[in-house]
Every structure is written in C-alpha cells, then in structure tokens.
C-alpha cells in the first residue's frame, strides 16, 4: 500500500518493468552525461536524483532459475542464440558453418562406485552377496525417474568419495587435454606434424556442464572444424565429421590427469568415463536438430546446483553449514569430503573449500572457444541498441555510478513477481499465436 500510494509509483513500476520483474535488482546511484567531444555541447544528461529513492534499478543477471527466474530466462535466450549462431550462422558468423564437420558430444565421469539406477531393473544379481561392509551388492527394484534412491550409492563405505571430488576439481584440465588430444589426433591421422595443425584447421567448441543423478558432472559440447582463420574460413579437404568423431573417441580414451600424491588418498589417475557419445550434426537434417541442441544447452545453463540436487547455489563457509544444507546424504558426504580434502596442504592449490557448494567442480557452466560464435557482451550490446540505449557514434559518455543496495522489500517483491508473471504470460500468448499463424 505504501509503494502504490507513492507519488512516483508509476516511475518505479516502469523501472521494475524495464528489469523484467527481476527478483534481486541492483540499486545504483549516479549520473551519465553524453556530449559532443568537438564542441563540448551536452547532448543528454541523466541523474538518479529524480528517480524514486534517488536510485536506478538494473537486472541482477543471475543465470539460476531458482534465484531469479526473469534474468535466468533472459540468460537462457542469450545462450540459445550464442550456441545456435555457431551451428547455423548469424551474429557475425557466416551461414556456411552449417556445412562444416560438426559434432554434439557427451563426456561422462567414470564410476566411483555402484549407485541405484532408474528405468530397467536396477542392479539384478543371481547371488545375494554382500560387500565387505555388509551391504547388498545388487538391487532388484525398478526405480522411477523421481525415486529418491536413484543416484545414491549401494554402499557409502565402498563409494570413492575422494576420487569423485578430485575428478570434479580436475575436470577443466581433463577437458583442456582432451581438446589438445583431438587436435593432435587429427594432425596424426592426415600426416601433419602437430605444430602445423593450426595452419591447416581450427577446432571450435561450446560446452556445458550438467550434474547427473549421482551428483557427478558430465559435459555436453558442440564441436566444429573450421579453416585456420576460424568460422570465415573453409576447413581443409580432409576434414570430415567421421574423422572428427574418430579423433574425439581416441582422445577421450587417452586423456589422463594424475593428482599430486597425498598421504590421505594416494596418487589418483583421473580419466573420462567409458560412456563417450559423438553424434554428427548434419545440414541435411539427418542427425540431432540444431535448434534442439541449442535449446538443450540453454536449458542446462539456467539450472543451479541446488535445482539439480547436486549442491547449493551459495558458498558454504563453515563445517556447520554443510550439516544444515538441504541436500541428500550422498551429496552431504561429498561436501564433507571436499571440505576435508581442502584442508590438506597438498590440495591447497585447488582451493576446494571455496567450491564445497558445487562438490569441488570449479569450472564455468558454459565455456566456449573464442572463434566459436558471438559473445554474451555482444548480445547484450545488440539488445541495448534494439531498445534505444546505444551511444550515438561520434559522441562521448561520462558516467559516475556507485552501488547502493540490492533486492526488494517484501511488498516490492510481490509487485515485481506480478510484473514478471505478466511478462511471462504475454510471451507465452505471443508464442502460441505464432504457432497458430504457421
């Protein structure tokens, strides 16, 4: 009632609408002045002193749907266009990339111990044997997809929790060595020295990390073979999707990362899991659909660790916070293992205690090579230009801004949620009308 009766309520509502109903907007105070460098004439001046509360609200830009659904939806849209441009062209990427050798690959984590599985009969065994800790070695149940047991170890004592955490911590290095291995394998297959590969071809990719039910990360990636100059250059005649797929399989099987020796866990050999998938993306429609692949990647970018049940979306700074985290016993055991390993001097460079909430995984959810396609910054700049927020060429802009807060009061949060719901409803109606028009 207080907000609705404020004389500046209409302007405040305009700000909320401009942020898309962001759940946790950032509050800024300051001014911006646009002027002509030659004459010194002031073309435009904006100051927050005329705004409600003398502040401007801007999006929080959080990618997690559990934190801010409106910003998450916007981030998913940007990701969709970023990945799609690398598949079909657009956003300064030529349309000829759709005819290049392209793969959609999946690399999984290895097994750290038997876990319950969904779908068919879980782990049937003819005998009724038990492990050394007295737990059954099999499970004859048929679990549903949402069964709480799916992904949980058959025996927590047999499960290799340290290997799970250290594999997560080195997943980025495994990926880097995998990409290097693909380049080397391609060069070897066509009789090139490894140092000359860059002068004949270029490997471009965009990858996303996804947590499985067992709380282990696996990676999905779009991989494309270009000429040495990137997407504007045709690949060499020897480049083919089959050649690229062979290189992916060989490299994934060969990659090895050894952890430093630790008296607690020894020296571990970390590899990719046995399940390696490489599907060609074909311009003639035979194979996975390009739009579907882009949408699939965008969907997982917006999922936080807490939404997938594999951690939390905020950092944990104390052992007691692990006990209070709303996670399964399996994930809690992983968190505790991550905390303990983070206290060992031999693992200090991994900074594991800072990544307890993601179970030791330290990489970004989405990573791409420089030449794959456009960038998030370029997409945001295009959106600003579309809504008329771009700077006029030949002018200079001076801005002075400072952070003064974030979030909403309970009443403002209720109104912002209504704005976000209205925008989402309008978007859905527009989508349905487009489908009818087709």
Short mmCIF file of C-alpha atoms in Angstrom, two decimals:
data_model
loop_
_atom_site.label_atom_id
_atom_site.label_comp_id
_atom_site.label_asym_id
_atom_site.label_seq_id
_atom_site.Cartn_x
_atom_site.Cartn_y
_atom_site.Cartn_z
CA UNK A 1 0.00 0.00 0.00
CA UNK A 2 2.83 2.40 0.85
CA UNK A 3 4.53 1.79 -2.52
CA UNK A 4 1.29 2.07 -4.50
CA UNK A 5 0.44 5.41 -2.85
CA UNK A 6 3.86 6.93 -3.52
CA UNK A 7 3.69 9.88 -5.96
CA UNK A 8 6.49 8.28 -8.00
CA UNK A 9 4.89 4.82 -8.11
CA UNK A 10 4.40 4.95 -11.90
CA UNK A 11 8.10 5.63 -12.48
CA UNK A 12 9.08 2.90 -10.00
CA UNK A 13 6.79 0.46 -11.84
CA UNK A 14 8.44 1.48 -15.14
CA UNK A 15 11.83 0.60 -13.65
CA UNK A 16 10.58 -2.80 -12.47
CA UNK A 17 9.10 -3.49 -15.90
CA UNK A 18 12.37 -2.48 -17.57
CA UNK A 19 14.19 -5.09 -15.46
CA UNK A 20 11.66 -7.73 -16.49
CA UNK A 21 10.50 -8.11 -12.89
CA UNK A 22 13.99 -9.06 -11.69
CA UNK A 23 13.77 -10.70 -8.27
CA UNK A 24 17.00 -9.20 -6.91
CA UNK A 25 17.73 -5.94 -8.79
CA UNK A 26 20.92 -3.99 -8.17
CA UNK A 27 20.41 -0.40 -6.94
CA UNK A 28 22.72 2.22 -8.47
CA UNK A 29 23.12 5.91 -7.78
CA UNK A 30 24.85 8.36 -10.10
CA UNK A 31 24.64 10.16 -13.42
CA UNK A 32 25.51 9.85 -17.09
CA UNK A 33 26.36 12.71 -19.45
CA UNK A 34 26.64 12.40 -23.23
CA UNK A 35 28.42 15.25 -25.02
CA UNK A 36 29.99 16.22 -28.34
CA UNK A 37 33.80 15.95 -27.96
CA UNK A 38 34.40 18.63 -30.58
CA UNK A 39 32.07 21.38 -29.36
CA UNK A 40 31.59 20.29 -25.76
CA UNK A 41 27.83 20.54 -26.18
CA UNK A 42 25.88 18.38 -23.74
CA UNK A 43 23.52 16.19 -25.74
CA UNK A 44 21.94 14.23 -22.92
CA UNK A 45 22.16 14.13 -19.14
CA UNK A 46 20.62 11.62 -16.76
CA UNK A 47 20.75 11.73 -12.98
CA UNK A 48 19.15 9.37 -10.47
CA UNK A 49 18.25 12.24 -8.15
CA UNK A 50 14.94 12.47 -9.99
CA UNK A 51 14.21 8.75 -9.56
CA UNK A 52 12.21 7.08 -6.76
CA UNK A 53 14.56 6.75 -3.81
CA UNK A 54 17.22 8.54 -5.90
CA UNK A 55 18.34 5.23 -7.39
CA UNK A 56 18.13 3.22 -10.61
CA UNK A 57 17.26 -0.48 -10.64
CA UNK A 58 19.14 -2.78 -13.04
CA UNK A 59 18.96 -6.54 -13.58
CA UNK A 60 20.92 -8.87 -11.30
CA UNK A 61 21.68 -11.07 -14.38
CA UNK A 62 21.78 -14.24 -12.29
CA UNK A 63 21.62 -17.30 -14.55
CA UNK A 64 19.99 -19.59 -11.95
CA UNK A 65 16.24 -20.03 -12.27
CA UNK A 66 15.96 -20.74 -8.53
CA UNK A 67 17.48 -17.33 -7.75
CA UNK A 68 15.87 -15.08 -10.38
CA UNK A 69 13.54 -16.58 -12.98
CA UNK A 70 13.29 -13.45 -15.21
CA UNK A 71 17.06 -12.98 -15.51
CA UNK A 72 17.53 -16.72 -15.89
CA UNK A 73 15.09 -16.74 -18.82
CA UNK A 74 16.99 -13.89 -20.47
CA UNK A 75 20.31 -15.68 -19.94
CA UNK A 76 18.89 -18.87 -21.43
CA UNK A 77 17.78 -16.91 -24.50
CA UNK A 78 21.26 -15.42 -24.91
CA UNK A 79 22.82 -18.87 -24.56
CA UNK A 80 20.44 -20.30 -27.14
CA UNK A 81 21.43 -17.66 -29.70
CA UNK A 82 25.13 -17.96 -28.82
CA UNK A 83 25.13 -21.73 -29.42
CA UNK A 84 22.79 -21.55 -32.42
CA UNK A 85 24.95 -18.94 -34.16
CA UNK A 86 27.87 -21.37 -34.03
CA UNK A 87 25.69 -24.06 -35.62
CA UNK A 88 23.68 -22.20 -38.25
CA UNK A 89 25.35 -18.80 -38.58
CA UNK A 90 24.19 -15.31 -37.70
CA UNK A 91 25.53 -12.78 -35.19
CA UNK A 92 28.53 -12.10 -37.49
CA UNK A 93 29.05 -15.83 -38.06
CA UNK A 94 28.66 -16.93 -41.73
CA UNK A 95 25.83 -19.30 -42.61
CA UNK A 96 28.39 -21.64 -44.21
CA UNK A 97 29.24 -23.05 -40.76
CA UNK A 98 26.18 -25.32 -41.07
CA UNK A 99 28.07 -27.26 -43.76
CA UNK A 100 31.20 -27.77 -41.66
CA UNK A 101 32.09 -31.00 -39.82
CA UNK A 102 30.13 -30.64 -36.55
CA UNK A 103 29.54 -32.96 -33.62
CA UNK A 104 27.42 -32.99 -30.49
CA UNK A 105 29.49 -34.89 -27.94
CA UNK A 106 28.97 -36.09 -24.39
CA UNK A 107 31.80 -36.92 -21.99
CA UNK A 108 30.92 -38.52 -18.66
CA UNK A 109 32.61 -39.05 -15.33
CA UNK A 110 33.96 -42.53 -14.52
CA UNK A 111 32.36 -44.79 -11.94
CA UNK A 112 33.23 -44.08 -8.32
CA UNK A 113 31.09 -46.94 -7.04
CA UNK A 114 27.76 -48.64 -7.87
CA UNK A 115 24.67 -46.44 -7.50
CA UNK A 116 20.95 -47.06 -7.90
CA UNK A 117 19.67 -46.59 -11.47
CA UNK A 118 16.27 -45.65 -12.92
CA UNK A 119 14.39 -47.34 -15.74
CA UNK A 120 15.05 -51.05 -16.06
CA UNK A 121 15.71 -53.33 -13.10
CA UNK A 122 18.34 -51.55 -11.02
CA UNK A 123 21.24 -53.93 -10.42
CA UNK A 124 19.99 -57.51 -10.59
CA UNK A 125 22.26 -60.25 -9.27
CA UNK A 126 21.77 -64.01 -9.21
CA UNK A 127 23.51 -64.37 -5.88
CA UNK A 128 22.67 -62.49 -2.72
CA UNK A 129 26.22 -61.44 -2.00
CA UNK A 130 27.18 -58.57 0.21
CA UNK A 131 30.14 -56.22 0.18
CA UNK A 132 32.77 -56.20 2.93
CA UNK A 133 30.64 -53.65 4.80
CA UNK A 134 27.61 -55.91 4.85
CA UNK A 135 25.56 -54.10 2.21
CA UNK A 136 23.85 -55.97 -0.69
CA UNK A 137 25.86 -55.95 -3.93
CA UNK A 138 22.71 -55.72 -6.05
CA UNK A 139 19.24 -54.23 -6.20
CA UNK A 140 16.34 -55.88 -7.97
CA UNK A 141 13.93 -52.95 -7.75
CA UNK A 142 12.67 -50.90 -10.69
CA UNK A 143 13.12 -47.26 -9.69
CA UNK A 144 11.11 -44.41 -11.18
CA UNK A 145 12.93 -41.37 -12.52
CA UNK A 146 12.00 -39.32 -9.45
CA UNK A 147 12.78 -42.06 -6.94
CA UNK A 148 14.93 -40.62 -4.14
CA UNK A 149 17.21 -43.68 -4.30
CA UNK A 150 18.30 -43.02 -7.90
CA UNK A 151 21.93 -41.91 -7.92
CA UNK A 152 22.54 -42.93 -4.30
CA UNK A 153 25.39 -45.42 -3.63
CA UNK A 154 24.55 -49.02 -2.83
CA UNK A 155 27.19 -48.76 -0.11
CA UNK A 156 28.54 -45.42 1.08
CA UNK A 157 31.61 -47.15 2.55
CA UNK A 158 32.55 -48.62 -0.84
CA UNK A 159 31.94 -45.37 -2.74
CA UNK A 160 35.15 -43.47 -3.60
CA UNK A 161 34.21 -40.00 -2.41
CA UNK A 162 37.76 -38.52 -2.59
CA UNK A 163 38.11 -39.63 -6.24
CA UNK A 164 34.72 -38.08 -7.03
CA UNK A 165 35.74 -34.71 -5.58
CA UNK A 166 39.22 -34.67 -7.13
CA UNK A 167 37.78 -35.65 -10.52
CA UNK A 168 35.47 -32.64 -10.31
CA UNK A 169 38.37 -30.40 -9.34
CA UNK A 170 40.37 -31.54 -12.38
CA UNK A 171 37.50 -31.70 -14.90
CA UNK A 172 38.68 -28.45 -16.51
CA UNK A 173 42.17 -29.84 -17.00
CA UNK A 174 40.73 -33.06 -18.41
CA UNK A 175 38.76 -31.01 -20.96
CA UNK A 176 41.81 -28.93 -21.93
CA UNK A 177 43.89 -32.04 -22.52
CA UNK A 178 41.01 -33.64 -24.41
CA UNK A 179 40.86 -30.70 -26.85
CA UNK A 180 44.64 -30.79 -27.33
CA UNK A 181 44.39 -34.53 -27.91
CA UNK A 182 41.71 -34.08 -30.60
CA UNK A 183 43.93 -31.62 -32.47
CA UNK A 184 46.91 -33.96 -32.23
CA UNK A 185 44.90 -36.97 -33.36
CA UNK A 186 43.52 -35.08 -36.38
CA UNK A 187 47.04 -33.99 -37.34
CA UNK A 188 48.40 -37.51 -36.97
CA UNK A 189 45.55 -39.03 -38.99
CA UNK A 190 46.28 -36.85 -42.05
CA UNK A 191 50.07 -36.95 -41.81
CA UNK A 192 50.65 -33.48 -40.34
CA UNK A 193 53.06 -32.61 -37.57
CA UNK A 194 51.24 -31.34 -34.51
CA UNK A 195 52.84 -27.89 -34.78
CA UNK A 196 51.37 -27.41 -38.29
CA UNK A 197 47.76 -28.23 -37.40
CA UNK A 198 46.91 -24.60 -36.59
CA UNK A 199 47.95 -23.53 -40.10
CA UNK A 200 45.51 -26.03 -41.69
CA UNK A 201 42.45 -26.15 -39.41
CA UNK A 202 40.91 -24.79 -36.22
CA UNK A 203 38.79 -26.56 -33.62
CA UNK A 204 35.91 -24.51 -32.20
CA UNK A 205 33.55 -25.58 -29.43
CA UNK A 206 30.92 -24.60 -26.87
CA UNK A 207 30.41 -26.87 -23.86
CA UNK A 208 28.05 -27.02 -20.91
CA UNK A 209 28.34 -28.94 -17.65
CA UNK A 210 25.42 -30.98 -16.28
CA UNK A 211 25.10 -32.77 -12.95
CA UNK A 212 23.88 -36.35 -13.17
CA UNK A 213 21.67 -38.02 -10.59
CA UNK A 214 24.77 -39.40 -8.86
CA UNK A 215 25.96 -35.77 -8.43
CA UNK A 216 28.78 -36.23 -10.94
CA UNK A 217 29.33 -33.72 -13.72
CA UNK A 218 29.29 -34.71 -17.35
CA UNK A 219 29.91 -32.40 -20.28
CA UNK A 220 27.92 -31.77 -23.45
CA UNK A 221 29.69 -29.90 -26.24
CA UNK A 222 29.21 -28.74 -29.81
CA UNK A 223 32.49 -29.19 -31.68
CA UNK A 224 33.11 -27.69 -35.14
CA UNK A 225 36.06 -27.93 -37.53
CA UNK A 226 36.93 -24.69 -39.37
CA UNK A 227 39.76 -23.43 -41.50
CA UNK A 228 42.78 -21.80 -39.80
CA UNK A 229 41.09 -18.36 -39.77
CA UNK A 230 38.00 -19.61 -37.93
CA UNK A 231 34.34 -19.56 -38.99
CA UNK A 232 35.00 -17.37 -42.07
CA UNK A 233 37.49 -19.91 -43.44
CA UNK A 234 36.62 -23.24 -45.05
CA UNK A 235 38.10 -26.36 -43.40
CA UNK A 236 40.70 -28.45 -45.27
CA UNK A 237 39.53 -31.06 -47.78
CA UNK A 238 40.48 -33.88 -45.43
CA UNK A 239 38.17 -32.57 -42.68
CA UNK A 240 35.04 -34.65 -42.16
CA UNK A 241 32.59 -35.41 -39.36
CA UNK A 242 33.72 -39.05 -39.27
CA UNK A 243 37.37 -38.01 -39.00
CA UNK A 244 36.47 -35.62 -36.20
CA UNK A 245 34.40 -38.27 -34.38
CA UNK A 246 37.29 -40.75 -34.51
CA UNK A 247 39.63 -38.14 -33.05
CA UNK A 248 37.13 -37.41 -30.26
CA UNK A 249 36.87 -41.08 -29.26
CA UNK A 250 40.64 -41.67 -29.39
CA UNK A 251 41.45 -38.53 -27.40
CA UNK A 252 38.76 -39.20 -24.76
CA UNK A 253 40.14 -42.70 -24.14
CA UNK A 254 43.74 -41.49 -23.87
CA UNK A 255 43.37 -38.44 -21.65
CA UNK A 256 44.96 -38.89 -18.23
CA UNK A 257 45.48 -36.45 -15.36
CA UNK A 258 47.43 -37.53 -12.26
CA UNK A 259 46.79 -35.86 -8.94
CA UNK A 260 49.67 -34.91 -6.62
CA UNK A 261 50.49 -37.62 -4.11
CA UNK A 262 48.59 -37.31 -0.86
CA UNK A 263 49.14 -39.49 2.23
CA UNK A 264 45.34 -39.48 2.68
CA UNK A 265 44.27 -40.68 -0.80
CA UNK A 266 47.49 -41.51 -2.62
CA UNK A 267 48.02 -40.57 -6.29
CA UNK A 268 44.95 -40.88 -8.48
CA UNK A 269 44.74 -41.42 -12.25
CA UNK A 270 41.78 -39.39 -13.49
CA UNK A 271 40.12 -40.22 -16.83
CA UNK A 272 36.85 -39.76 -18.67
CA UNK A 273 34.12 -42.34 -18.16
CA UNK A 274 33.55 -45.24 -20.52
CA UNK A 275 30.37 -43.67 -21.97
CA UNK A 276 31.50 -41.37 -24.79
CA UNK A 277 28.99 -40.15 -27.37
CA UNK A 278 29.78 -38.22 -30.58
CA UNK A 279 26.85 -37.56 -32.90
CA UNK A 280 27.31 -35.79 -36.25
CA UNK A 281 25.17 -32.70 -36.82
CA UNK A 282 24.15 -32.73 -40.48
CA UNK A 283 22.85 -29.84 -42.57
CA UNK A 284 20.53 -32.21 -44.49
CA UNK A 285 18.53 -32.92 -41.35
CA UNK A 286 19.98 -36.39 -40.67
CA UNK A 287 21.06 -36.28 -37.04
CA UNK A 288 20.16 -34.15 -34.00
CA UNK A 289 18.33 -30.92 -34.84
CA UNK A 290 20.50 -27.80 -34.50
CA UNK A 291 17.78 -25.77 -32.77
CA UNK A 292 17.10 -28.64 -30.37
CA UNK A 293 20.80 -28.86 -29.49
CA UNK A 294 20.95 -25.11 -28.81
CA UNK A 295 17.81 -25.30 -26.65
CA UNK A 296 19.21 -28.32 -24.77
CA UNK A 297 22.41 -26.46 -23.89
CA UNK A 298 20.48 -23.32 -22.90
CA UNK A 299 18.23 -25.34 -20.59
CA UNK A 300 21.13 -26.65 -18.52
CA UNK A 301 22.86 -23.28 -18.26
CA UNK A 302 19.98 -21.95 -16.14
CA UNK A 303 19.97 -24.86 -13.71
CA UNK A 304 21.79 -24.28 -10.47
CA UNK A 305 23.40 -26.97 -8.33
CA UNK A 306 20.54 -26.78 -5.83
CA UNK A 307 17.89 -27.31 -8.53
CA UNK A 308 19.61 -30.49 -9.75
CA UNK A 309 20.06 -31.75 -6.19
CA UNK A 310 23.85 -31.72 -6.51
CA UNK A 311 24.88 -28.95 -4.15
CA UNK A 312 23.73 -25.44 -3.30
CA UNK A 313 23.65 -22.14 -5.16
CA UNK A 314 25.60 -20.29 -2.48
CA UNK A 315 29.01 -20.86 -0.97
CA UNK A 316 29.41 -22.66 2.34
CA UNK A 317 31.98 -21.16 4.66
CA UNK A 318 31.82 -23.44 7.70
CA UNK A 319 31.50 -27.14 8.50
CA UNK A 320 28.24 -26.47 10.34
CA UNK A 321 26.68 -25.07 7.15
CA UNK A 322 27.21 -28.43 5.45
CA UNK A 323 25.11 -30.13 8.13
CA UNK A 324 22.31 -27.59 7.59
CA UNK A 325 22.34 -27.69 3.77
CA UNK A 326 19.08 -29.04 2.18
CA UNK A 327 20.77 -31.90 0.30
CA UNK A 328 20.75 -35.70 0.26
CA UNK A 329 23.05 -37.74 2.49
CA UNK A 330 25.13 -38.66 -0.59
CA UNK A 331 25.69 -35.01 -1.54
CA UNK A 332 26.38 -34.11 2.10
CA UNK A 333 29.07 -36.82 2.21
CA UNK A 334 30.61 -35.31 -0.94
CA UNK A 335 30.57 -31.86 0.64
CA UNK A 336 32.25 -33.12 3.79
CA UNK A 337 34.89 -34.92 1.72
CA UNK A 338 35.50 -31.74 -0.27
CA UNK A 339 35.93 -29.77 2.97
CA UNK A 340 38.37 -32.32 4.42
CA UNK A 341 40.45 -32.50 1.23
CA UNK A 342 40.51 -28.71 1.10
CA UNK A 343 42.30 -28.69 4.43
CA UNK A 344 45.22 -30.82 3.18
CA UNK A 345 48.33 -28.85 2.15
CA UNK A 346 48.90 -30.98 -0.97
CA UNK A 347 45.48 -29.94 -2.29
CA UNK A 348 45.72 -26.28 -1.27
CA UNK A 349 46.16 -25.06 -4.91
CA UNK A 350 42.69 -26.44 -5.73
CA UNK A 351 41.04 -24.14 -3.15
CA UNK A 352 38.44 -26.85 -2.56
CA UNK A 353 36.73 -25.29 0.44
CA UNK A 354 35.60 -22.40 -1.75
CA UNK A 355 33.85 -24.94 -4.01
CA UNK A 356 32.16 -27.17 -1.46
CA UNK A 357 28.75 -25.96 -2.70
CA UNK A 358 29.49 -27.35 -6.20
CA UNK A 359 31.15 -30.54 -4.89
CA UNK A 360 34.61 -29.43 -5.98
CA UNK A 361 33.69 -28.56 -9.57
CA UNK A 362 35.50 -25.31 -10.29
CA UNK A 363 34.64 -24.65 -13.93
CA UNK A 364 32.08 -22.40 -15.55
CA UNK A 365 28.77 -23.95 -16.53
CA UNK A 366 29.24 -22.75 -20.14
CA UNK A 367 32.61 -22.41 -21.84
CA UNK A 368 33.34 -21.71 -25.49
CA UNK A 369 36.37 -21.19 -27.69
CA UNK A 370 36.98 -17.67 -28.94
CA UNK A 371 36.15 -18.38 -32.60
CA UNK A 372 33.01 -20.48 -32.00
CA UNK A 373 30.45 -17.66 -32.26
CA UNK A 374 29.43 -14.36 -30.70
CA UNK A 375 29.76 -13.40 -27.00
CA UNK A 376 27.34 -12.57 -24.21
CA UNK A 377 28.67 -8.99 -24.21
CA UNK A 378 27.89 -8.60 -27.92
CA UNK A 379 24.37 -9.97 -27.43
CA UNK A 380 23.73 -7.52 -24.58
CA UNK A 381 25.04 -4.66 -26.71
CA UNK A 382 22.68 -5.66 -29.54
CA UNK A 383 19.77 -5.74 -27.09
CA UNK A 384 20.69 -2.29 -25.75
CA UNK A 385 20.79 -0.95 -29.31
CA UNK A 386 17.43 -2.56 -30.05
CA UNK A 387 15.75 -0.77 -27.14
CA UNK A 388 17.49 2.51 -27.95
CA UNK A 389 20.14 2.53 -25.23
CA UNK A 390 23.15 2.58 -27.56
CA UNK A 391 25.53 5.54 -27.73
CA UNK A 392 25.33 7.77 -30.80
CA UNK A 393 28.51 7.46 -32.94
CA UNK A 394 30.88 10.40 -32.58
CA UNK A 395 29.81 11.24 -29.04
CA UNK A 396 31.45 10.63 -25.66
CA UNK A 397 29.74 9.48 -22.48
CA UNK A 398 30.91 10.12 -18.92
CA UNK A 399 29.31 8.09 -16.17
CA UNK A 400 29.67 8.18 -12.41
CA UNK A 401 27.91 5.33 -10.62
CA UNK A 402 28.04 3.66 -7.25
CA UNK A 403 26.37 0.63 -5.71
CA UNK A 404 23.82 1.49 -3.04
CA UNK A 405 21.98 -1.77 -2.44
CA UNK A 406 20.11 -4.70 -3.94
CA UNK A 407 16.90 -6.67 -3.70
CA UNK A 408 13.28 -5.73 -2.86
CA UNK A 409 11.26 -5.07 0.24
CA UNK A 410 8.57 -7.75 0.78
CA UNK A 411 5.88 -5.53 -0.74
CA UNK A 412 8.04 -4.56 -3.72
CA UNK A 413 8.96 -8.21 -4.26
CA UNK A 414 5.24 -9.07 -4.52
CA UNK A 415 4.67 -6.39 -7.15
CA UNK A 416 7.83 -7.38 -9.06
CA UNK A 417 6.67 -11.01 -9.12
CA UNK A 418 3.38 -9.85 -10.64
CA UNK A 419 5.24 -7.90 -13.35
CA UNK A 420 7.41 -10.93 -14.12
CA UNK A 421 4.31 -13.15 -14.32
CA UNK A 422 2.58 -10.72 -16.69
CA UNK A 423 5.63 -10.60 -18.98
CA UNK A 424 5.90 -14.40 -18.99
CA UNK A 425 2.17 -14.73 -19.78
CA UNK A 426 2.41 -12.23 -22.63
CA UNK A 427 5.40 -14.08 -24.02
CA UNK A 428 3.53 -17.39 -23.90
CA UNK A 429 0.47 -15.91 -25.62
CA UNK A 430 2.66 -14.45 -28.35
CA UNK A 431 4.36 -17.82 -28.85
CA UNK A 432 1.02 -19.60 -29.17
CA UNK A 433 -0.20 -17.03 -31.71
CA UNK A 434 2.92 -17.53 -33.81
CA UNK A 435 2.37 -21.27 -33.79
CA UNK A 436 -1.26 -20.82 -34.86
CA UNK A 437 -0.18 -18.46 -37.65
CA UNK A 438 2.13 -21.16 -39.02
#
